[in-house]
PDB file of C-alpha atoms and ligand atoms in Angstrom:
ATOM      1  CA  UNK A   1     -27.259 -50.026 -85.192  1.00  0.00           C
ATOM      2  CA  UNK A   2     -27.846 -46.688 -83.091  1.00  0.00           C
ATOM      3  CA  UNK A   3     -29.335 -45.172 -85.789  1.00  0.00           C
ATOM      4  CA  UNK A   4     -31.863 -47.968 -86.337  1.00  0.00           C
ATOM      5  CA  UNK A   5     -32.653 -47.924 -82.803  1.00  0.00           C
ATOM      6  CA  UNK A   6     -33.275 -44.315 -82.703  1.00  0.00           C
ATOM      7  CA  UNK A   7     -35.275 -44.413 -85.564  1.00  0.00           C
ATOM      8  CA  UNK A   8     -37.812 -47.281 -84.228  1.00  0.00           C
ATOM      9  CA  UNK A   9     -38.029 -44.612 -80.786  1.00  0.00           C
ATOM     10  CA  UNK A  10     -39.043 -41.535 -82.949  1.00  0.00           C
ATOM     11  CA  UNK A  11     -41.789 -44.090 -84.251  1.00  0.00           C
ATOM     12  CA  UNK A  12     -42.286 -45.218 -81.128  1.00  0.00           C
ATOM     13  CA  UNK A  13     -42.889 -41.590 -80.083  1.00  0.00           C
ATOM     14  CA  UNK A  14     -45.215 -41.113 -82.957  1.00  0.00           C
ATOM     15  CA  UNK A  15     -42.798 -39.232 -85.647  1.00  0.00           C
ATOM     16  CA  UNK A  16     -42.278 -39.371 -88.845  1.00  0.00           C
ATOM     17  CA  UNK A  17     -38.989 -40.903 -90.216  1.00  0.00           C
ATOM     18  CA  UNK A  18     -37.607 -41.044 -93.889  1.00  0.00           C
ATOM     19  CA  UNK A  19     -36.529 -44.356 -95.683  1.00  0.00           C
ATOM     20  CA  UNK A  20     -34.313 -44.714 -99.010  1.00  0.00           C
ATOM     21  CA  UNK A  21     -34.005 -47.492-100.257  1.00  0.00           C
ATOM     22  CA  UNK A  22     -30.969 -48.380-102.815  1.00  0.00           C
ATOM     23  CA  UNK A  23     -29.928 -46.353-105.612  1.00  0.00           C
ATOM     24  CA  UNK A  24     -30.411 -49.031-107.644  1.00  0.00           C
ATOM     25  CA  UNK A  25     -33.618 -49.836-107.111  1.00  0.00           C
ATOM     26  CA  UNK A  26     -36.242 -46.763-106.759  1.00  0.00           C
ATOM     27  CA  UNK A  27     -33.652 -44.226-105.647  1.00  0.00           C
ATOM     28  CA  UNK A  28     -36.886 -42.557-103.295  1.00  0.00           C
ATOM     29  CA  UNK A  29     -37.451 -41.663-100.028  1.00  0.00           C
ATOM     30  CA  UNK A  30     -40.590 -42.465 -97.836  1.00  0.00           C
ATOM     31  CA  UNK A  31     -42.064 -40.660 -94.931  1.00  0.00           C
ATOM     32  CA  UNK A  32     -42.912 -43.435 -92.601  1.00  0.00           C
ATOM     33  CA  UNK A  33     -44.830 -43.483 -89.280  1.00  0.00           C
ATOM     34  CA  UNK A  34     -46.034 -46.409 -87.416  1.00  0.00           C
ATOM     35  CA  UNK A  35     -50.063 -46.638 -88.382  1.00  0.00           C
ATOM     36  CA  UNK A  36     -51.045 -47.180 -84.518  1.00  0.00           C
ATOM     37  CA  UNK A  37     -49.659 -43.518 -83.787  1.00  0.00           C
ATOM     38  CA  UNK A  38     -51.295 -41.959 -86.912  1.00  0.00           C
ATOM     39  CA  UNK A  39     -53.009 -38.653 -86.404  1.00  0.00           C
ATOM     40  CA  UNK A  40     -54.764 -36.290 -88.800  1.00  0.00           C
ATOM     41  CA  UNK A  41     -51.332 -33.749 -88.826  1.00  0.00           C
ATOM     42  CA  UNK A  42     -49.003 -36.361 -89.519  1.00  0.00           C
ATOM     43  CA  UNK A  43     -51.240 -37.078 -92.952  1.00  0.00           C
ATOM     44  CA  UNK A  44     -51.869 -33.570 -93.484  1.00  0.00           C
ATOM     45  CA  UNK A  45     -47.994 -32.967 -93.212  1.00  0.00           C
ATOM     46  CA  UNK A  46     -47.320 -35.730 -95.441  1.00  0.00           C
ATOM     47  CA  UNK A  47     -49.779 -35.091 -98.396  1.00  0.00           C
ATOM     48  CA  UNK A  48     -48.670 -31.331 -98.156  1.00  0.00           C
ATOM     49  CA  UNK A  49     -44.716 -32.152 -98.186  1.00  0.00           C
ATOM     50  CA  UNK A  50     -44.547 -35.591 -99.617  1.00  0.00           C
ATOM     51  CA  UNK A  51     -47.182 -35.416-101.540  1.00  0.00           C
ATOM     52  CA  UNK A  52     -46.527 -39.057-103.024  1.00  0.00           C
ATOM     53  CA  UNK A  53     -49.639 -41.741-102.682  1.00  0.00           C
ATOM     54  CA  UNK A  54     -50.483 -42.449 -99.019  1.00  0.00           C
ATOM     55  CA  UNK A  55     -50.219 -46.360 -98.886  1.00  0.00           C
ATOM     56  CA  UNK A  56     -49.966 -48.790 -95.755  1.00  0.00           C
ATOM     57  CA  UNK A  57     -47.816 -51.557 -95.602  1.00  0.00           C
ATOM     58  CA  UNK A  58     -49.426 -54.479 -93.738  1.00  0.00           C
ATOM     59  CA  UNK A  59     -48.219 -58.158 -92.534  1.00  0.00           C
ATOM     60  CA  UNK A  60     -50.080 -60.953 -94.815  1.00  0.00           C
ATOM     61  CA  UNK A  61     -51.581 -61.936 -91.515  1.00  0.00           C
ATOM     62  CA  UNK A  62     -53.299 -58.664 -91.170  1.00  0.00           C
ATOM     63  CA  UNK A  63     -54.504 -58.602 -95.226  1.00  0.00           C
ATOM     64  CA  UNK A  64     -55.543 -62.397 -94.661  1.00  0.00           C
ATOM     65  CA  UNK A  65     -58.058 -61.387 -91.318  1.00  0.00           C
ATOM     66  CA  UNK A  66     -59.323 -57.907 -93.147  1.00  0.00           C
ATOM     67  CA  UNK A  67     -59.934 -59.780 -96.105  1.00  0.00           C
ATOM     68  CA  UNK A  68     -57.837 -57.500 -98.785  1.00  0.00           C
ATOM     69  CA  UNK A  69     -57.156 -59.077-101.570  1.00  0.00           C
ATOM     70  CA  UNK A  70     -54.465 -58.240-104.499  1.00  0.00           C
ATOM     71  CA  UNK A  71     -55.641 -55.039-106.448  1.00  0.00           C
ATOM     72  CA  UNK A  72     -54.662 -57.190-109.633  1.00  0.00           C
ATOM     73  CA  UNK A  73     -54.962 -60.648-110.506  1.00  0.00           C
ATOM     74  CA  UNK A  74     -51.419 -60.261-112.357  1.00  0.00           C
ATOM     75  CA  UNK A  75     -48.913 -58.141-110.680  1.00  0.00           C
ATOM     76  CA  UNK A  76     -46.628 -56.456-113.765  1.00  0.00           C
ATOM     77  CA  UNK A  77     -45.497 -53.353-111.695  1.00  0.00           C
ATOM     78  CA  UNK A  78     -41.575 -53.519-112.128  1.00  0.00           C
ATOM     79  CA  UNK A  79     -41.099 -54.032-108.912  1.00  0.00           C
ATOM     80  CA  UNK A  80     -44.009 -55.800-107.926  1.00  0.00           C
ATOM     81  CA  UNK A  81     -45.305 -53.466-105.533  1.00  0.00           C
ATOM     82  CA  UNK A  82     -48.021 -55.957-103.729  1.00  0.00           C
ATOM     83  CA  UNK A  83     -51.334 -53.400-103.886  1.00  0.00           C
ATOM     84  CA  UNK A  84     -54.262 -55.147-102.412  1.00  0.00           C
ATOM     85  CA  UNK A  85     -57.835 -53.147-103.337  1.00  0.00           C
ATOM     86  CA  UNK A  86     -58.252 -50.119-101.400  1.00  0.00           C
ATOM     87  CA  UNK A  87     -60.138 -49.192 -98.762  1.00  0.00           C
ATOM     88  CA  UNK A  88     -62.212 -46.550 -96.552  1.00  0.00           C
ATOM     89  CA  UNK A  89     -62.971 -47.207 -92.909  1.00  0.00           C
ATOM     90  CA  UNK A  90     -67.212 -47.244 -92.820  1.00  0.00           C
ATOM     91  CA  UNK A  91     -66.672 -44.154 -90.810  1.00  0.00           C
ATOM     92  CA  UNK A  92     -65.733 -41.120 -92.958  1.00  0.00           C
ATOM     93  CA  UNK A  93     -67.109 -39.741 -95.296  1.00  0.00           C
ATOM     94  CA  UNK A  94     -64.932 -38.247 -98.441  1.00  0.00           C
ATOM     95  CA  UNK A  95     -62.491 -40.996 -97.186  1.00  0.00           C
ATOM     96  CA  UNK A  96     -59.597 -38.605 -98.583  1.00  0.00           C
ATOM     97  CA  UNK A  97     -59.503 -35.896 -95.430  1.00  0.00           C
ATOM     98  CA  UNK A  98     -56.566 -36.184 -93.326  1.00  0.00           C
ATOM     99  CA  UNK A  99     -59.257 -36.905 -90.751  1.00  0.00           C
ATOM    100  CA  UNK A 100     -60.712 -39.635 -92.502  1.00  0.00           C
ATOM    101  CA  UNK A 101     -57.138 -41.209 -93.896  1.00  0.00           C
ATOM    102  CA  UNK A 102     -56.403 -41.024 -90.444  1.00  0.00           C
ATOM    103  CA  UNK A 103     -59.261 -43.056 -89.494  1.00  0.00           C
ATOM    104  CA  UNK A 104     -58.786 -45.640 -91.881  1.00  0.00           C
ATOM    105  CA  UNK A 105     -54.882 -45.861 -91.305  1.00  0.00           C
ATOM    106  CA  UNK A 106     -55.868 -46.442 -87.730  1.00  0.00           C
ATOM    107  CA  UNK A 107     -58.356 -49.203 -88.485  1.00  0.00           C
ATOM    108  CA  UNK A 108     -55.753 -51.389 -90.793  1.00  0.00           C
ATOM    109  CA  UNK A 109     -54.021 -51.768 -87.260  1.00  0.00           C
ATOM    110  CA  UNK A 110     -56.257 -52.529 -85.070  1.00  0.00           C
ATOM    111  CA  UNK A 111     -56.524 -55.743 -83.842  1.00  0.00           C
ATOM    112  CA  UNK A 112     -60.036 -55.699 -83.252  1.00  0.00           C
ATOM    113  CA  UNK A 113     -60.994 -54.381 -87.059  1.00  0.00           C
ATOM    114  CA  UNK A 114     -63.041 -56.741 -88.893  1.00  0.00           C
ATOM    115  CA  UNK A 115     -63.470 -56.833 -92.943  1.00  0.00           C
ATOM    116  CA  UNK A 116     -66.696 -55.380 -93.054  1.00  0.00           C
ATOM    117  CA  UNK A 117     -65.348 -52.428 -91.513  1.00  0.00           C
ATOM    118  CA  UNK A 118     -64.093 -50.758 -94.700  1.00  0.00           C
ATOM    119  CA  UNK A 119     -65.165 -49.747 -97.672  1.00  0.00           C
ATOM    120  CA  UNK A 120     -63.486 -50.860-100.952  1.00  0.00           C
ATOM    121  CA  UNK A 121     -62.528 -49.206-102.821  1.00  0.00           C
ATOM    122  CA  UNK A 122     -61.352 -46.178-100.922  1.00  0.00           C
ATOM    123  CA  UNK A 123     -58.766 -43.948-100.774  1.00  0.00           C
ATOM    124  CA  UNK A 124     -55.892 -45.471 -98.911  1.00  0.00           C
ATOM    125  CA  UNK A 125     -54.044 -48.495 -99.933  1.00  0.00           C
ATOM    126  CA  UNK A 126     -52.758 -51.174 -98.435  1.00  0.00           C
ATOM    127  CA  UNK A 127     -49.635 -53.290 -99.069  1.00  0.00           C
ATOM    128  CA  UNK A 128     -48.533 -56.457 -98.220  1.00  0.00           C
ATOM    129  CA  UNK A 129     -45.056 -57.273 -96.783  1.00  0.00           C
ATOM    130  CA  UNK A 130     -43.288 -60.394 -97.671  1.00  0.00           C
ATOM    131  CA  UNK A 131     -42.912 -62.070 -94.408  1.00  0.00           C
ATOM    132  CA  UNK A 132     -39.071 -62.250 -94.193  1.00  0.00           C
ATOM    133  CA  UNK A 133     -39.385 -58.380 -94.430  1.00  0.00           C
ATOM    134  CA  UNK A 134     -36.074 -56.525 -96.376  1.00  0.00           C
ATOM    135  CA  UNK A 135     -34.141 -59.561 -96.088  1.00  0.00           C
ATOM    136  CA  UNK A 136     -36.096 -60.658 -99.097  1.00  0.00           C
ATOM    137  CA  UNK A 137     -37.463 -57.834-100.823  1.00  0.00           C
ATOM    138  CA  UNK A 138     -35.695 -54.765-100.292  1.00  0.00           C
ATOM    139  CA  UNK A 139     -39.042 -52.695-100.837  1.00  0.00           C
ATOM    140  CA  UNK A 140     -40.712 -49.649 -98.270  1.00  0.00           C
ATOM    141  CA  UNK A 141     -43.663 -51.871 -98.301  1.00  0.00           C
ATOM    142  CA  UNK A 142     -41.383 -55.069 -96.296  1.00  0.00           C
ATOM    143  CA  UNK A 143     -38.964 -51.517 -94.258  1.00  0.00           C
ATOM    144  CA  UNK A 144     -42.154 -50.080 -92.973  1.00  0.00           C
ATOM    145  CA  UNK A 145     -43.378 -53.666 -91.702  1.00  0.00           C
ATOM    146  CA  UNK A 146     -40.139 -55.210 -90.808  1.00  0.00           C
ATOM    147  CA  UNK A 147     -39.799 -51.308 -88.300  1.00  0.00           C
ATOM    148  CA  UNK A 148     -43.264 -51.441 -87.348  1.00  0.00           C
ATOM    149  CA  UNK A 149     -42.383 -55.271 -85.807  1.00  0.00           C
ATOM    150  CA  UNK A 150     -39.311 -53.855 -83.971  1.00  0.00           C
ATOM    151  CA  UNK A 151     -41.888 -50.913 -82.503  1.00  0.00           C
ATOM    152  CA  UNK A 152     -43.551 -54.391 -81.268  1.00  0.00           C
ATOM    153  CA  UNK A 153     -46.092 -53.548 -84.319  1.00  0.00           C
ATOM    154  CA  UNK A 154     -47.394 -55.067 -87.710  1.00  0.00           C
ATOM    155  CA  UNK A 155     -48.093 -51.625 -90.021  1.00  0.00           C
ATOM    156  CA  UNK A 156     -46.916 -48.455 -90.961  1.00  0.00           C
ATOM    157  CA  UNK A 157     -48.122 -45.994 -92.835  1.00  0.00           C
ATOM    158  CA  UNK A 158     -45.837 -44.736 -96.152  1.00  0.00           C
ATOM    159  CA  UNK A 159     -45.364 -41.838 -98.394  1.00  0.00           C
ATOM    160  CA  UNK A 160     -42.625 -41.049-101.326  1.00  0.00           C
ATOM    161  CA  UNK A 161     -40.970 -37.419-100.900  1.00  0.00           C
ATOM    162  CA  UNK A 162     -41.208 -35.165-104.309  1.00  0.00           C
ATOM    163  CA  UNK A 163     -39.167 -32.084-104.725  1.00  0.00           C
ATOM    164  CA  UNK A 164     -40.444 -29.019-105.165  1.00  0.00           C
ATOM    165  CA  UNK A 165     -40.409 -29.217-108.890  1.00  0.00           C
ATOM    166  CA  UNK A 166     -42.302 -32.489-108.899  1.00  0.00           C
ATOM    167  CA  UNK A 167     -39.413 -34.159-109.701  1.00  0.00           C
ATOM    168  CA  UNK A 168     -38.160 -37.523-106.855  1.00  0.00           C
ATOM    169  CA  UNK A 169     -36.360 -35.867-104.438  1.00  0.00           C
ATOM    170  CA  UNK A 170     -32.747 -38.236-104.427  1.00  0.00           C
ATOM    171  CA  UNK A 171     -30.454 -38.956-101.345  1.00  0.00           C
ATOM    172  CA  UNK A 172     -29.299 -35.354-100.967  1.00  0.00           C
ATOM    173  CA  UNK A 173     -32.468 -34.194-101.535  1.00  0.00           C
ATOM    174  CA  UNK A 174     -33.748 -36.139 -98.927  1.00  0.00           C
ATOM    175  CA  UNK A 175     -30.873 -35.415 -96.047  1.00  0.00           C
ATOM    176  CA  UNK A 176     -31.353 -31.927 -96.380  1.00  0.00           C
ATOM    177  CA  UNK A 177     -35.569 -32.265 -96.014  1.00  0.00           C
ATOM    178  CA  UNK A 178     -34.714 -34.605 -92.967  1.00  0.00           C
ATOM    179  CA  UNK A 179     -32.627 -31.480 -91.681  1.00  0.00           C
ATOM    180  CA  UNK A 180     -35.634 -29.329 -92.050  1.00  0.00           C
ATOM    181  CA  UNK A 181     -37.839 -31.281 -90.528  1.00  0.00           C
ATOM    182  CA  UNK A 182     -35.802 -32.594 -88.070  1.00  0.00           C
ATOM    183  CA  UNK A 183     -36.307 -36.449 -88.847  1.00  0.00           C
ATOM    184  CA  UNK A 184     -34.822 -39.366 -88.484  1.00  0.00           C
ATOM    185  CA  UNK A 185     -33.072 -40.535 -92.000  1.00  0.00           C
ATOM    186  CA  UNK A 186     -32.039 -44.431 -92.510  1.00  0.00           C
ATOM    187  CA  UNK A 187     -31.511 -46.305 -95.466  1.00  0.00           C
ATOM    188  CA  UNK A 188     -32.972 -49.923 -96.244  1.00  0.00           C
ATOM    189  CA  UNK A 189     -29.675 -51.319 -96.717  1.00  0.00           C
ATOM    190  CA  UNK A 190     -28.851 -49.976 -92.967  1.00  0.00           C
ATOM    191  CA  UNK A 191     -31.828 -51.457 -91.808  1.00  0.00           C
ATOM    192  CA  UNK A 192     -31.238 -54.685 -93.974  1.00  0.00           C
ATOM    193  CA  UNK A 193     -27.465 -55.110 -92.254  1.00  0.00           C
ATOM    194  CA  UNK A 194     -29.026 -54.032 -88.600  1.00  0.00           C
ATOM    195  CA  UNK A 195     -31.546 -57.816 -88.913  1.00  0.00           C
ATOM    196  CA  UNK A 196     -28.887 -59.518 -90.795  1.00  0.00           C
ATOM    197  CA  UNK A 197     -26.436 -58.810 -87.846  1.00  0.00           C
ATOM    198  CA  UNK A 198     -29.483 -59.252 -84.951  1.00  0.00           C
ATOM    199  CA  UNK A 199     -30.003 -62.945 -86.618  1.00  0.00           C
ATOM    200  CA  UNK A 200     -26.503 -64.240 -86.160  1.00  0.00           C
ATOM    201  CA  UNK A 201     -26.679 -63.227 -82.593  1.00  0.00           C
ATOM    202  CA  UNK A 202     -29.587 -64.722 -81.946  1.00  0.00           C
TER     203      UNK A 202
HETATM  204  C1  LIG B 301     -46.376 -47.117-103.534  1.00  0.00           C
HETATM  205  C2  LIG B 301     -45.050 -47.368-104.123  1.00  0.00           C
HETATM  206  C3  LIG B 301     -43.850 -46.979-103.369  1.00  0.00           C
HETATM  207  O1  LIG B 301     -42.682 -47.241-104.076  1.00  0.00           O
HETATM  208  C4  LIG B 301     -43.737 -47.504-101.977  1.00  0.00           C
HETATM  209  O2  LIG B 301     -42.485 -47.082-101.494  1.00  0.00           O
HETATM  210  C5  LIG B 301     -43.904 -49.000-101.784  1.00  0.00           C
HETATM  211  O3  LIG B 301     -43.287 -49.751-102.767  1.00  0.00           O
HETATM  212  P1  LIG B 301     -42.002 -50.655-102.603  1.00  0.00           P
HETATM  213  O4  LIG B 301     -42.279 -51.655-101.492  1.00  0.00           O
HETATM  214  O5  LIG B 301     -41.893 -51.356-103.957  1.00  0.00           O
HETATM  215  O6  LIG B 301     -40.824 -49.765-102.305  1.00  0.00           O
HETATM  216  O7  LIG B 301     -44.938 -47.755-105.233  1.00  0.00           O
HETATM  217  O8  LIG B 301     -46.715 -45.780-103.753  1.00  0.00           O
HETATM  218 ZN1  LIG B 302     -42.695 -46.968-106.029  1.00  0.00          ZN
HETATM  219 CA1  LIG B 303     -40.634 -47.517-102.767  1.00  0.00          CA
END
C-alpha cells in the first residue's frame, strides 16, 4: 500500500518509476511517467537507458475524442497489446526528437487536443487501457492508466528496460537499475492487490 502510494507521488512529482508485471506473463519492466509531466530529459533518459519502444497508454475515452483508431483490424499480438495508429503532434518536425516525442506525449493528455492535431502515422504510439484497468488485464498499457487515474490523470507514458546486452532485463535486473537510478520499483500484481483491497473498502 505505501509503496503504491509513494510511487503515484514520484509521478506526481514528475519521475520516472519502473513496473514488472508477472513472471508469467512478459517478465519486463517499464519506465513509466505520467504523460502530463513529460519533458524532453525524461524521453531522452528513457530511449538512452530503456531503449524499448516509447508507447502511451491512454483511457478509451481519450482514443475515442482524438480519434485513434486500432493499428490493426485483427489484433494477433499474444497478448493483445491494443496499438491504435501512431501519431505526431502537427508541431515537430522529425517527430522522433526527445523534443518532439515530448510534444506529442504532452498533446495525447491534454484535454483541450483535438484529432486534427496529430499526424498519423508518427512516431509515438498510443495504447488503449481496458477500462477496469489491471483488474482485468494485467498489462503496462491498463498499470500506466489505472496510476495515471490515482495521480488524478488518464495517461502515462511507457518504456520496456533492456540490459546492456540487448537482452530483457528480468526482476533482478530491474531492482538493481531502480537502485541506480534511484526509482521507485512496484510490481503489477502489487498494484493489482492495492485496487482490489481500495474496492472492498469502498
Ligand atoms: C509495447 C509493449 C509493451 O509490452 C508494453 O509494456 C505494453 O504492453 P502490455 O500492456 O501488453 O504490457 O508491447 O511496446
Ligand atoms: Zn510487450
Ligand atoms: Ca508489457
Amino acid at each position: 500500500e505505501e509503496k503504491i502510494l509513494h510511487a503515484v507521488e514520484a509521478l506526481k512529482a514528475g519521475q520516472l518509476i519502473i513496473v514488472a508485471d508477472d513472471d508469467n506473463r512478459e517478465a519486463e519492466g517499464d519506465l513509466i511517467g505520467l504523460s502530463s509531466k513529460v519533458t524532453p530529459e525524461a524521453v531522452n533518459f528513457m530511449t538512452k537507458n530503456a531503449r524499448g519502444l516509447l508507447c502511451v497508454p491512454v483511457t478509451k475515452k481519450i482514443a475515442q475524442r482524438l480519434d485513434l483508431h486500432a493499428m490493426t483490424a485483427e489484433n494477433s499480438d499474444a497478448f493483445g497489446t491494443a496499438f491504435t495508429i501512431s501519431v505526431d503532434h502537427k508541431e515537430t518536425t522529425t517527430g522522433i526528437s526527445a523534443f518532439d516525442r515530448a510534444k506529442t506525449i504532452k498533446a495525447l493528455a491534454d484535454p483541450n487536443s483535438e484529432p486534427s492535431d496529430f499526424l498519423r502515422p508518427g512516431h509515438i504510439f498510443p495504447l488503449i487501457a481496458e477500462n477496469a484497468g489491471v483488474l482485468k488485464r494485467r498489462g503496462h498499457t491498463e498499470a500506466a492508466v489505472d496510476l495515471a487515474r490515482l495521480a488524478h490523470e488518464e495517461s502515462a507514458y511507457i518504456c520496456e528496460i533492456l540490459k546492456e546486452d540487448g537482452k530483457m532485463a528480468r526482476t533482478a535486473d530491474l531492482k538493481a537499475l531502480a537502485r541506480k537510478w534511484q526509482l521507485d520499483f512496484i510490481t503489477i500484481a502489487e498494484l493489482s492487490d492495492y485496487l482490489t483491497h481500495q474496492k472492498k473498502s469502498a
